[in-house]
Short mmCIF file of C-alpha atoms in Angstrom, two decimals:
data_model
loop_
_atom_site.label_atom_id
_atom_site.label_comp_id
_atom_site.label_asym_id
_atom_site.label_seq_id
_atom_site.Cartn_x
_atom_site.Cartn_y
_atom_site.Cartn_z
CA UNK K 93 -2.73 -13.68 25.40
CA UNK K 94 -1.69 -10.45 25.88
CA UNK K 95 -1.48 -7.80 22.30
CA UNK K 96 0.08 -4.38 21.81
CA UNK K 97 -1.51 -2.21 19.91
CA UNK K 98 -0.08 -1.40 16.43
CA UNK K 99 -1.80 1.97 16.45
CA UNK K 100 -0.91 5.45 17.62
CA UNK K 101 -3.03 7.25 20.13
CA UNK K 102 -3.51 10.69 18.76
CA UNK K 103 -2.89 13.24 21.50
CA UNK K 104 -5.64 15.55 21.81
CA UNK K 105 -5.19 18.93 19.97
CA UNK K 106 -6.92 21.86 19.94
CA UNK K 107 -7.37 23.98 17.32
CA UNK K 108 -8.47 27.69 17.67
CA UNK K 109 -9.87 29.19 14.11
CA UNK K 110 -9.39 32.92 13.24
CA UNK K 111 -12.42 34.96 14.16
CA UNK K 112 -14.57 35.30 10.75
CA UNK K 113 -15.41 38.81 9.66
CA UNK K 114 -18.88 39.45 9.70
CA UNK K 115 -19.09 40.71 6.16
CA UNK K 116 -16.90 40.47 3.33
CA UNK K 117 -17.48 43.97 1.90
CA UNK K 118 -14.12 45.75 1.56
CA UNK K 119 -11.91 42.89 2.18
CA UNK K 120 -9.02 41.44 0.65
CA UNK K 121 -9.49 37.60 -0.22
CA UNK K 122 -6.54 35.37 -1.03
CA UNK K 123 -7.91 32.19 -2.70
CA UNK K 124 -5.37 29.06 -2.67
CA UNK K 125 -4.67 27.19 -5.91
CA UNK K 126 -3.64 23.09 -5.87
CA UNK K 127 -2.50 22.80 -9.25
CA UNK K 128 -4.76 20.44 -10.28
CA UNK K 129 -6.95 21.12 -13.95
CA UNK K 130 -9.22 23.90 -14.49
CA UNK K 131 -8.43 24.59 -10.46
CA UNK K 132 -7.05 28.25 -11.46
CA UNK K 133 -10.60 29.02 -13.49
CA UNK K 134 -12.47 28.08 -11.23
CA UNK K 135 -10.89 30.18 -8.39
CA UNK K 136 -11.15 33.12 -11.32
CA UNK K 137 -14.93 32.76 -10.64
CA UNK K 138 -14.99 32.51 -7.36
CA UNK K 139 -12.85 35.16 -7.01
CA UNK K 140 -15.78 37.09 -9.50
CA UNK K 141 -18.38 36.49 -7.45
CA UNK K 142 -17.29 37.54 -4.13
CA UNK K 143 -16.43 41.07 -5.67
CA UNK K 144 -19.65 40.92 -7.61
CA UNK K 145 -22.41 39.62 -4.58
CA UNK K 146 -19.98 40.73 -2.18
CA UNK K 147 -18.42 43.88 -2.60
CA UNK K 148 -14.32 42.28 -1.73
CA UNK K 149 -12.01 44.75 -2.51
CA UNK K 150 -9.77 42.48 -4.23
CA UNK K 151 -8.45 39.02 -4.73
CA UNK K 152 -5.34 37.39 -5.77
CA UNK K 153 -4.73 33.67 -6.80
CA UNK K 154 -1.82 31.71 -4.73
CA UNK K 155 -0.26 28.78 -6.20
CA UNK K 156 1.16 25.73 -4.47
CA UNK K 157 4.16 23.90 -5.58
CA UNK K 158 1.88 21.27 -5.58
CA UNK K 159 -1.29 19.17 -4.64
CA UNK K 160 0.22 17.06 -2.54
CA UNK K 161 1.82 19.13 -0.04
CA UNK K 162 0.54 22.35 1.74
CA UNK K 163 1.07 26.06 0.97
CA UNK K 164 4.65 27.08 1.38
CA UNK K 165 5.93 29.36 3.75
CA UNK K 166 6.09 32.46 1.31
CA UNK K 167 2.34 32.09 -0.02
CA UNK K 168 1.30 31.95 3.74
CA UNK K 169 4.28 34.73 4.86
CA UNK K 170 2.25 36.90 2.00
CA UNK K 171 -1.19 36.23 2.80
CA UNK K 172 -0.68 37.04 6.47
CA UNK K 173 0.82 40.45 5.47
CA UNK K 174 -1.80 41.61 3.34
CA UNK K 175 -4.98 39.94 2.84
CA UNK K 176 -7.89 39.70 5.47
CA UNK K 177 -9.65 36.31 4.00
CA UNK K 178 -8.03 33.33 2.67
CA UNK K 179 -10.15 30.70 0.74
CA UNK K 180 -8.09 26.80 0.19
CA UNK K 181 -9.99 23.70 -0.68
CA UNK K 182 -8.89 20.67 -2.08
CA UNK K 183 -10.61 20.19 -5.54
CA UNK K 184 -10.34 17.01 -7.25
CA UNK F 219 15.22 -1.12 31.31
CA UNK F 220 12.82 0.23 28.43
CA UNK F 221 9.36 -0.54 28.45
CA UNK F 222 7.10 -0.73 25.63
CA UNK F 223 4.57 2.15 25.90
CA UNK F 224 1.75 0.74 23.30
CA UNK F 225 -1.76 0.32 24.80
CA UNK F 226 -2.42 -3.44 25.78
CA UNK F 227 -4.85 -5.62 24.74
CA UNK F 228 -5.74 -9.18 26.97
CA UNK F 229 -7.54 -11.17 24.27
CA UNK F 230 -8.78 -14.26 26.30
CA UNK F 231 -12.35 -15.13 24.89
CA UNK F 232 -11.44 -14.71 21.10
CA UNK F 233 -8.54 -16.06 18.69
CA UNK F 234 -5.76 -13.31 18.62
CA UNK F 235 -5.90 -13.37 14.64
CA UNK F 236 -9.58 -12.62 14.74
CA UNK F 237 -9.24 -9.94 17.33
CA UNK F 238 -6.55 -8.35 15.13
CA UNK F 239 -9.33 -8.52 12.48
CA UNK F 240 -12.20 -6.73 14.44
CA UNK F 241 -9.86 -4.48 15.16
CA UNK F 242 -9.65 -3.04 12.27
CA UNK F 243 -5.34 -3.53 12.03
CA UNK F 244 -4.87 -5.80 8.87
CA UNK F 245 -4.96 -5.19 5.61
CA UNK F 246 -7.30 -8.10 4.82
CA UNK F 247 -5.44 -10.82 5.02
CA UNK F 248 -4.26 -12.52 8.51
CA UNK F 249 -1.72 -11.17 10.58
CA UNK F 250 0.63 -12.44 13.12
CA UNK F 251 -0.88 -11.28 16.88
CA UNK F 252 1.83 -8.71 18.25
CA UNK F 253 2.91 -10.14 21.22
CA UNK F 254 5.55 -8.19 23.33
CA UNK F 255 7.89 -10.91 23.32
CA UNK F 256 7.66 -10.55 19.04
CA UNK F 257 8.06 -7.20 19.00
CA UNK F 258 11.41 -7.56 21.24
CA UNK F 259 13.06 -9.67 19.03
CA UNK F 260 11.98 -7.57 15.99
CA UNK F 261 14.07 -4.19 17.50
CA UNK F 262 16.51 -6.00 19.03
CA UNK F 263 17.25 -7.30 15.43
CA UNK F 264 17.64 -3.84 14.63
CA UNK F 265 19.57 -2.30 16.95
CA UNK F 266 16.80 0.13 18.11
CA UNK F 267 15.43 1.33 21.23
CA UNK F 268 11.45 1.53 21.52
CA UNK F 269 10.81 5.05 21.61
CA UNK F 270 13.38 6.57 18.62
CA UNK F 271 12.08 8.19 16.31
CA UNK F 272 12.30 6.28 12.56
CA UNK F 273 10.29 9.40 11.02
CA UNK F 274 8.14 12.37 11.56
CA UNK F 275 5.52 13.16 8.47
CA UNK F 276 4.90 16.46 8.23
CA UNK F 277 1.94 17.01 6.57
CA UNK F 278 -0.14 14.50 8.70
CA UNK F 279 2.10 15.94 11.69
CA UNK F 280 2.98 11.69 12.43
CA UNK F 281 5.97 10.87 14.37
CA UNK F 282 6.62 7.22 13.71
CA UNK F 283 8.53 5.23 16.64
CA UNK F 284 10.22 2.21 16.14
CA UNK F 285 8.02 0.16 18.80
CA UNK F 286 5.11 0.99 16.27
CA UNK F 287 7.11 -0.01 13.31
CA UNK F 288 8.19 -3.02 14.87
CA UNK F 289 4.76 -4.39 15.74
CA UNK F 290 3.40 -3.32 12.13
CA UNK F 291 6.07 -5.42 10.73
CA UNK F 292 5.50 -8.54 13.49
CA UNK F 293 1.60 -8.43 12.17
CA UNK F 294 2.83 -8.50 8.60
CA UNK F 295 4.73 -11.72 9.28
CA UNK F 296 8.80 -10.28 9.03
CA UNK F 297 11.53 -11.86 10.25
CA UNK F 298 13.21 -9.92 12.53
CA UNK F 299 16.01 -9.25 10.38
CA UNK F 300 13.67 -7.66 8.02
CA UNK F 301 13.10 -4.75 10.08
CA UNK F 302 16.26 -2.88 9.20
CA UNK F 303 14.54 -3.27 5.49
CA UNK F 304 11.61 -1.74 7.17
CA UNK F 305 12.63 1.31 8.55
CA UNK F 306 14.98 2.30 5.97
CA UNK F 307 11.58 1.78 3.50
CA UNK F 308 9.74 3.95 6.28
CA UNK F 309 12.21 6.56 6.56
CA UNK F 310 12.08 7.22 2.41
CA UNK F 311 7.88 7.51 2.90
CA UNK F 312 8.26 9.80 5.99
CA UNK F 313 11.04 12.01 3.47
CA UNK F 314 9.77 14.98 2.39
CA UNK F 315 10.47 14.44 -1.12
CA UNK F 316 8.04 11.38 -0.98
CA UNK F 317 5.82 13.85 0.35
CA UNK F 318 3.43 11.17 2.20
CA UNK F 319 0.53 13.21 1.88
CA UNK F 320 -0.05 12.51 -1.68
CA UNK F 321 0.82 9.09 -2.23
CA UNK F 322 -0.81 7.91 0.95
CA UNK F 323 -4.21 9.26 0.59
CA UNK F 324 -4.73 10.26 -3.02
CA UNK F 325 -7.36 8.75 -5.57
CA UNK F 326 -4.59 8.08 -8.05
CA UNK F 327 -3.69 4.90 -6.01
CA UNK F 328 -0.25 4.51 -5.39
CA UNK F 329 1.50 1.82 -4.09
CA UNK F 330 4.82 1.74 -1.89
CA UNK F 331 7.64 0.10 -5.03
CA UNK F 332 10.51 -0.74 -2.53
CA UNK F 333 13.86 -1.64 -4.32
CA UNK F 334 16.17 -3.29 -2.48
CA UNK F 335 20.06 -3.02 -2.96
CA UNK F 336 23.42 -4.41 -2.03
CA UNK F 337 24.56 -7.27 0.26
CA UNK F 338 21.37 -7.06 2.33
CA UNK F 339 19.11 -7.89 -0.56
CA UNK F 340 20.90 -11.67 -0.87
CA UNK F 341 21.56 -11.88 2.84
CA UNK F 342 17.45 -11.87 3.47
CA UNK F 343 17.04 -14.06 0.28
CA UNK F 344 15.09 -10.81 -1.20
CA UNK F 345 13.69 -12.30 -4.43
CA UNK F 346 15.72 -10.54 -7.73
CA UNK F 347 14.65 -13.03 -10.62
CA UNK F 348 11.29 -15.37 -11.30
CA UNK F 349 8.31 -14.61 -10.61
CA UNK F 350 9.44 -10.75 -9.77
CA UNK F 351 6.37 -9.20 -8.54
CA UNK F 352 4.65 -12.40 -7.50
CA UNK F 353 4.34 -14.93 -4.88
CA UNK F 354 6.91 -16.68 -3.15
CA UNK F 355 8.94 -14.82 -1.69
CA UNK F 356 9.01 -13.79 1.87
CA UNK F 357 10.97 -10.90 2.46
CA UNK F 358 9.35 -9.42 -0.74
CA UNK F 359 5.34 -10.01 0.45
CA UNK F 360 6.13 -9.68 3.94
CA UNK F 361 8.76 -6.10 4.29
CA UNK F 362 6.27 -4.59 2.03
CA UNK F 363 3.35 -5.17 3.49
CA UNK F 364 4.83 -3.86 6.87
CA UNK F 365 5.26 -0.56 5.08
CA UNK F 366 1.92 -0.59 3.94
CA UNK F 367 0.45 -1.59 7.69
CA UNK F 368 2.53 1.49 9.04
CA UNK F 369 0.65 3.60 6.46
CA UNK F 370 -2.87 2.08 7.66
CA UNK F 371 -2.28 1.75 11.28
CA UNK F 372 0.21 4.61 11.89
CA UNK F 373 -0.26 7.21 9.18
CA UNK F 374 -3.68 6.41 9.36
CA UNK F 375 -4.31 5.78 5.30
CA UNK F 376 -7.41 3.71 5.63
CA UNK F 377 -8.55 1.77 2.50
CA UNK F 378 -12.16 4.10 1.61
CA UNK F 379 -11.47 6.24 4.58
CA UNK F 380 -7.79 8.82 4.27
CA UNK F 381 -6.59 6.19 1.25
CA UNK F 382 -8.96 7.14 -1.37
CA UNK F 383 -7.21 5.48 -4.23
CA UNK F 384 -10.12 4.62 -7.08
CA UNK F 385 -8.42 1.60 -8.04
CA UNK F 386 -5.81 0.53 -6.36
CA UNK F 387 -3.37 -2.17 -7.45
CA UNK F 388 -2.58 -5.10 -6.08
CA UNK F 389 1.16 -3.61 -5.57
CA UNK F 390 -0.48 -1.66 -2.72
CA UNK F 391 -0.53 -4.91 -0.39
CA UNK F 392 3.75 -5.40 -0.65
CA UNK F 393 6.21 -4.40 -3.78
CA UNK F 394 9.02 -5.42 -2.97
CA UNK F 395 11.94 -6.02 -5.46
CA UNK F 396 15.80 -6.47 -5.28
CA UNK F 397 17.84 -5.72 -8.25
CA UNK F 398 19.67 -8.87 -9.76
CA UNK F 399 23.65 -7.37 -9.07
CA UNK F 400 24.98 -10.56 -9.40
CA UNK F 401 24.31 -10.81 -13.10
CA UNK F 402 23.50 -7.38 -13.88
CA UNK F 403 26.16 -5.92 -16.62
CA UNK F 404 25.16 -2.34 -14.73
CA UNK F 405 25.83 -0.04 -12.23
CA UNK F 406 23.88 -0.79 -9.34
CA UNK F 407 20.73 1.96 -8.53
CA UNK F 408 21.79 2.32 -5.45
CA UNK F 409 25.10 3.10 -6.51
CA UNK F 410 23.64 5.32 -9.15
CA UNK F 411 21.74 7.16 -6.45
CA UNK F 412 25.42 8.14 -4.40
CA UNK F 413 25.56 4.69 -2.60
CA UNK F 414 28.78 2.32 -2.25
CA UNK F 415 28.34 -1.26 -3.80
CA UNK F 416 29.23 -2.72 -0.52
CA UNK F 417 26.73 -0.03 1.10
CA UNK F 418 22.71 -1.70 1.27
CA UNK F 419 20.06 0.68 0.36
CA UNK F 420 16.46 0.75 -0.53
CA UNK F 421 14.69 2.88 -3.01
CA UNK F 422 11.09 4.14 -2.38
CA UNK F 423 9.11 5.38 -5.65
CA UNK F 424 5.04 6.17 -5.30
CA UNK F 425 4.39 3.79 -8.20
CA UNK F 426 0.72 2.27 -10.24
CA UNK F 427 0.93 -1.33 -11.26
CA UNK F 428 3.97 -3.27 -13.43
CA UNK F 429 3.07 -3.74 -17.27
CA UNK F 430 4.87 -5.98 -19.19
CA UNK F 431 6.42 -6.10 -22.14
CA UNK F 432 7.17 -8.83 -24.78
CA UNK F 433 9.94 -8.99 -27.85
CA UNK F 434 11.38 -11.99 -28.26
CA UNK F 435 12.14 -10.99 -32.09
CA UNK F 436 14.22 -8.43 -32.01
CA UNK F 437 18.57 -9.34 -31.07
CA UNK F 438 19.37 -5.56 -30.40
CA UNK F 439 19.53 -3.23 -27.52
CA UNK F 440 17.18 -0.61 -29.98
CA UNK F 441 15.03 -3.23 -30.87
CA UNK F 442 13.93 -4.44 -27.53
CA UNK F 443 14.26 -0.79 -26.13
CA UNK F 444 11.75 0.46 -29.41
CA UNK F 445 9.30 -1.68 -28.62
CA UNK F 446 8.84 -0.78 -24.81
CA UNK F 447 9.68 3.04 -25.78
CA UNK F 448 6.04 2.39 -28.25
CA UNK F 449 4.82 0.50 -24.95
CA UNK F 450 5.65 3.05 -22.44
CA UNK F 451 4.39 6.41 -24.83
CA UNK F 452 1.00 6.25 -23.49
CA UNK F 453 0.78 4.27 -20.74
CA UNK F 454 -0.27 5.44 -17.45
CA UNK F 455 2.15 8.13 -16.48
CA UNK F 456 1.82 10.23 -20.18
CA UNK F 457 1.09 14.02 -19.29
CA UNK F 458 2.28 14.21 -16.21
CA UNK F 459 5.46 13.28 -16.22
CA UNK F 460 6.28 11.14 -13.38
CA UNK F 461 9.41 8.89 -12.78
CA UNK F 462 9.16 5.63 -14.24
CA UNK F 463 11.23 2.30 -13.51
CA UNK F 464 12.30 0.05 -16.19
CA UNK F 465 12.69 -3.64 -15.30
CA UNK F 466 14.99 -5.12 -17.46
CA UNK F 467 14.49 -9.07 -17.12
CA UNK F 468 17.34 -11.68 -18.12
CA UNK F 469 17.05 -12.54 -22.03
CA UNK F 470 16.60 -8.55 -22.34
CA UNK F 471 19.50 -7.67 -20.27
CA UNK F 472 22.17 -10.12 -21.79
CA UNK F 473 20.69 -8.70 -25.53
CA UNK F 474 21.02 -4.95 -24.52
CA UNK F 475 24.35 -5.50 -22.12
CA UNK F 476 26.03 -7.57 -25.50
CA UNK F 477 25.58 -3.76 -27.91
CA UNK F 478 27.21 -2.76 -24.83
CA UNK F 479 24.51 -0.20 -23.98
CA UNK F 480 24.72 1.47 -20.29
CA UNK F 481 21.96 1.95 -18.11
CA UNK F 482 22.69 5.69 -19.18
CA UNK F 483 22.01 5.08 -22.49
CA UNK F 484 19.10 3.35 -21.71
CA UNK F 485 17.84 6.09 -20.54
CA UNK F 486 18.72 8.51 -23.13
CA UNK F 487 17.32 5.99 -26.24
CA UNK F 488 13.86 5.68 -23.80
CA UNK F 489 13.89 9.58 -23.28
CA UNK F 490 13.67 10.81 -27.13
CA UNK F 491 11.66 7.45 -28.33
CA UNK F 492 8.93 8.28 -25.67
CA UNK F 493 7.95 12.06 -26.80
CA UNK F 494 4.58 12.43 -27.73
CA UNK F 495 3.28 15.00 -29.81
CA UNK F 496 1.04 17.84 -28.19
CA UNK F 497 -1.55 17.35 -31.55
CA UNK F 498 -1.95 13.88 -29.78
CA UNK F 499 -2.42 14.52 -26.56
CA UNK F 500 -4.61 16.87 -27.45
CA UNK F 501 -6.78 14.68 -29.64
CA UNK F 502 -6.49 12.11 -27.17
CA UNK F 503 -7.82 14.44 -24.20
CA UNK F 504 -5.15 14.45 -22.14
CA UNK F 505 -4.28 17.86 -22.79
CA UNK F 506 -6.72 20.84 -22.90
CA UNK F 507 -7.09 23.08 -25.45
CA UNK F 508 -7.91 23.41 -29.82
CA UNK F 509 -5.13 21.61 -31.68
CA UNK F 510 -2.88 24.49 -33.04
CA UNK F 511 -1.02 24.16 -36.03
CA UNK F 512 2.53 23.42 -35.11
CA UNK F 513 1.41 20.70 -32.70
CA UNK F 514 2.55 17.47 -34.71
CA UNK F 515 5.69 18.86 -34.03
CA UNK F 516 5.60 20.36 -30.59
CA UNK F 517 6.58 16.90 -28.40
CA UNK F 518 6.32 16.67 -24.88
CA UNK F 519 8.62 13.90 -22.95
CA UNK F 520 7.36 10.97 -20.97
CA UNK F 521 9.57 12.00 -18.00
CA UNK F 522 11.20 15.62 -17.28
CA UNK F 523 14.67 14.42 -17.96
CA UNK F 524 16.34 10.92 -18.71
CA UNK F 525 17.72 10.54 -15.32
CA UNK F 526 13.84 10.15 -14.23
CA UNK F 527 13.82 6.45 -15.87
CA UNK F 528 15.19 4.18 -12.99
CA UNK F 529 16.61 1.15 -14.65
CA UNK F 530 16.92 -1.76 -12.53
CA UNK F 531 17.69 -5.22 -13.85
CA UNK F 532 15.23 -8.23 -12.19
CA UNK F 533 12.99 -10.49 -13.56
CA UNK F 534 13.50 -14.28 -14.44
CA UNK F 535 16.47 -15.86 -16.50
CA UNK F 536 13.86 -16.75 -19.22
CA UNK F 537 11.25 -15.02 -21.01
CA UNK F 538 11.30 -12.13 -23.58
CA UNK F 539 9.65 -9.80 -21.16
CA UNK F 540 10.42 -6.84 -19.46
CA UNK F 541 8.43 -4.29 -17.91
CA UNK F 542 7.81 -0.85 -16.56
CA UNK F 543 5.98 1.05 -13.87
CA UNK F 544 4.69 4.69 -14.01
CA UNK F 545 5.01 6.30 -11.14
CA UNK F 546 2.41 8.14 -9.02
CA UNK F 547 1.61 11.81 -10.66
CA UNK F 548 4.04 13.72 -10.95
CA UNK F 549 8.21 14.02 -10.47
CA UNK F 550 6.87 17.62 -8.36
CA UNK F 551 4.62 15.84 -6.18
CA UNK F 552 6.40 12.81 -4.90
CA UNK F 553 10.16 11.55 -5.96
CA UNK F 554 12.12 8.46 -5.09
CA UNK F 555 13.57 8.32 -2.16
CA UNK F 556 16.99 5.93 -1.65
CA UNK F 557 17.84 5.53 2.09
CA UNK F 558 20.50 3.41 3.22
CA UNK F 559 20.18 0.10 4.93
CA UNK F 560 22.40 0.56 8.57
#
């Protein structure tokens, strides 16, 4: 018996990252927010700590529409413009 | 002469059900071995050539064909008239205001609620009345369950691997439903939704488990629609305010239809009766935050607005029960989706 397979064959991708900086003194960090509980706090603290132990110049919180779907065009439009680091997680 | 472009499989040493099994296509439960000749009569049902496109999901960047659809729903054991059912059901989860992402992967466990409307829905015998969510029923275990094999074999949402629901309901292996419009009092949903009667269409909603309800004492529209108001307040939706379907089942509907009650002000009477205060929800730790004074009066609604209740009559002749089902988190991360039947 011959089957057909119900699956899809993912094409092969390749991805290329964005070089990292070497150092995060003096950098601008945009830090992604998912909506979910307490999410925003703890991105406060984050957001602490790398101007604290790191020496960023600055950070600003982004917030998706929602958890569930990625960051829209004008969060990533915005980031692209200004900032030099971007930090998104999923946190659950 | 189109071909069919899936990767082929000679299973000579093994029975085809078990070789489905190892690998790694069903959901559990045996399926029908795709055969080409199957999956032929299952688009030709439909009107569809192999290689169009029935949806593209964004977020897991997925293009769904109908030659993969059509062999999802051959395993789960359609007829081939189902698979019109199927793709329309398909096309709603591949919308993005389903927004696949969520529902398909997320620990809150969602399952795929398909309700099915117009002519189509007694054509393929789609089960409106006993025994609503359960057994029995073909087109209802078998439609669904296609859906749900396109999610595991195409979409790739894996049971413990991309589908990461904690819990789970049993919902997530088919939920499938047709509303009773031959002796509803109501507008159709589907005709709610911007449908003709005569049109067929099938609503998608990223939904947890049914609950029922029980009043068999009460002879009023209010009095039934009290008790699942106190039913619904704090079940599994309350916070986040997702959509929610009401199933109104027979004795219910011929009570509530005979005050002459429309499904509109169904939903209105089930919009102020579900409020909860913020002092509960607070004390109940579902909200953060010190209760303030002024909370035992500050409500917040089940649902963002009374249009979010979708009230569809189904459900046995007999019985004081009805029922409801809270959908997946919230109306801004996935809404129903109604996509015609063509």
């Amino acid at each position: 018996m011959e089957l057909l397979d119900p699956t899809v064959e993912q094409p092969a991708q390749s991805i290329s990252f964005a070089p990292r900086p070497s150092a995060l003194a003096g950098k601008r960090v945009a830090l992604i927010e998912n909506t979910k509980h307490n999410s925003d706090r703890l991105l406060e603290k984050i957001g602490d700590i790398l101007k604290k132990e790191q020496g960023v110049a600055s950070f600003k919180i982004f917030r998706k529409h929602n958890s569930s779907v990625p960051a829209h065009k004008e969060v990533i439009d915005e980031v692209k413009a200004g900032y030099d680091v971007m930090v998104a997680g999923v946190g659950d | 002469m189109p071909t069919l472009t899936s990767k082929r499989h000679k299973v000579e040493d093994l029975d085809a059900v078990e070789f489905c099994f190892q690998q790694g296509w069903t959901d559990g439960l045996p399926v029908v071995p795709p055969t080409e000749d199957r999956v032929w009569a299952m688009l030709n049902a439909a009107g569809l050539k192999p290689e169009e496109q029935i949806g593209y999901i964004e977020n897991r960047a997925v293009g769904v064909s109908a030659e993969k659809v059509a062999l999802n729903a051959v395993m789960a054991g359609c007829r081939p008239e189902y698979m019109k059912v199927v793709v329309a059901a398909v096309q709603g989860i591949c919308d993005p205001a389903w927004a696949y992402h969520g529902p398909g992967t997320s620990t809150g466990g969602a399952g795929v609620l398909i309700i099915v409307n117009g002519p189509i829905a007694r054509q393929l015998d789609i089960n409106a009345g006993d025994n609503l969510f359960g057994p029995g029923w073909r087109a209802n275990a078998t439609i669904g369950r296609a859906v749900r094999l396109v999610m595991r074999n195409i979409a790739g949402s894996r049971p413990g691997l991309l589908d990461r629901g904690t819990l789970g309901h049993p919902g997530k292996l088919s939920y499938v439903i047709a509303e009773n419009e031959s002796e509803s009092p109501w507008t159709p949903l589907h005709v709610e939704r911007g449908f003709k009667k005569e049109q067929s269409a099938v609503t998608v909603l990223a939904a947890q488990g049914p609950q029922q309800f029980y009043n068999q004492l009460s002879n009023t529209a209010a009095g039934i629609l009290t008790t699942a108001a106190d039913a619904m307040r704090s079940s599994g939706g309350i916070g986040s305010q997702p959509e929610y379907t009401v199933i109104i089942a027979g004795e219910h509907m011929k009570t509530i239809a005979a005050d002459g009650w429309t499904k509109k002000e169904i939903r209105q009477f089930l919009f102020e009766k579900t409020q909860t205060t913020h002092e509960h929800l607070k004390r109940t730790e579902r909200m953060a935050g010190a209760v303030q004074p002024g909370d035992d009066t500050k409500m917040r609604s089940l649902v963002a607005a009374p249009e979010d209740f979708l009230v569809v009559a189904a459900g046995g002749k007999a019985g004081a029960f009805s029922g409801f089902i809270a959908g997946w988190g919230s109306k801004r991360s996935s809404r129903a989706v109604t996509k015609e039947v063509k």
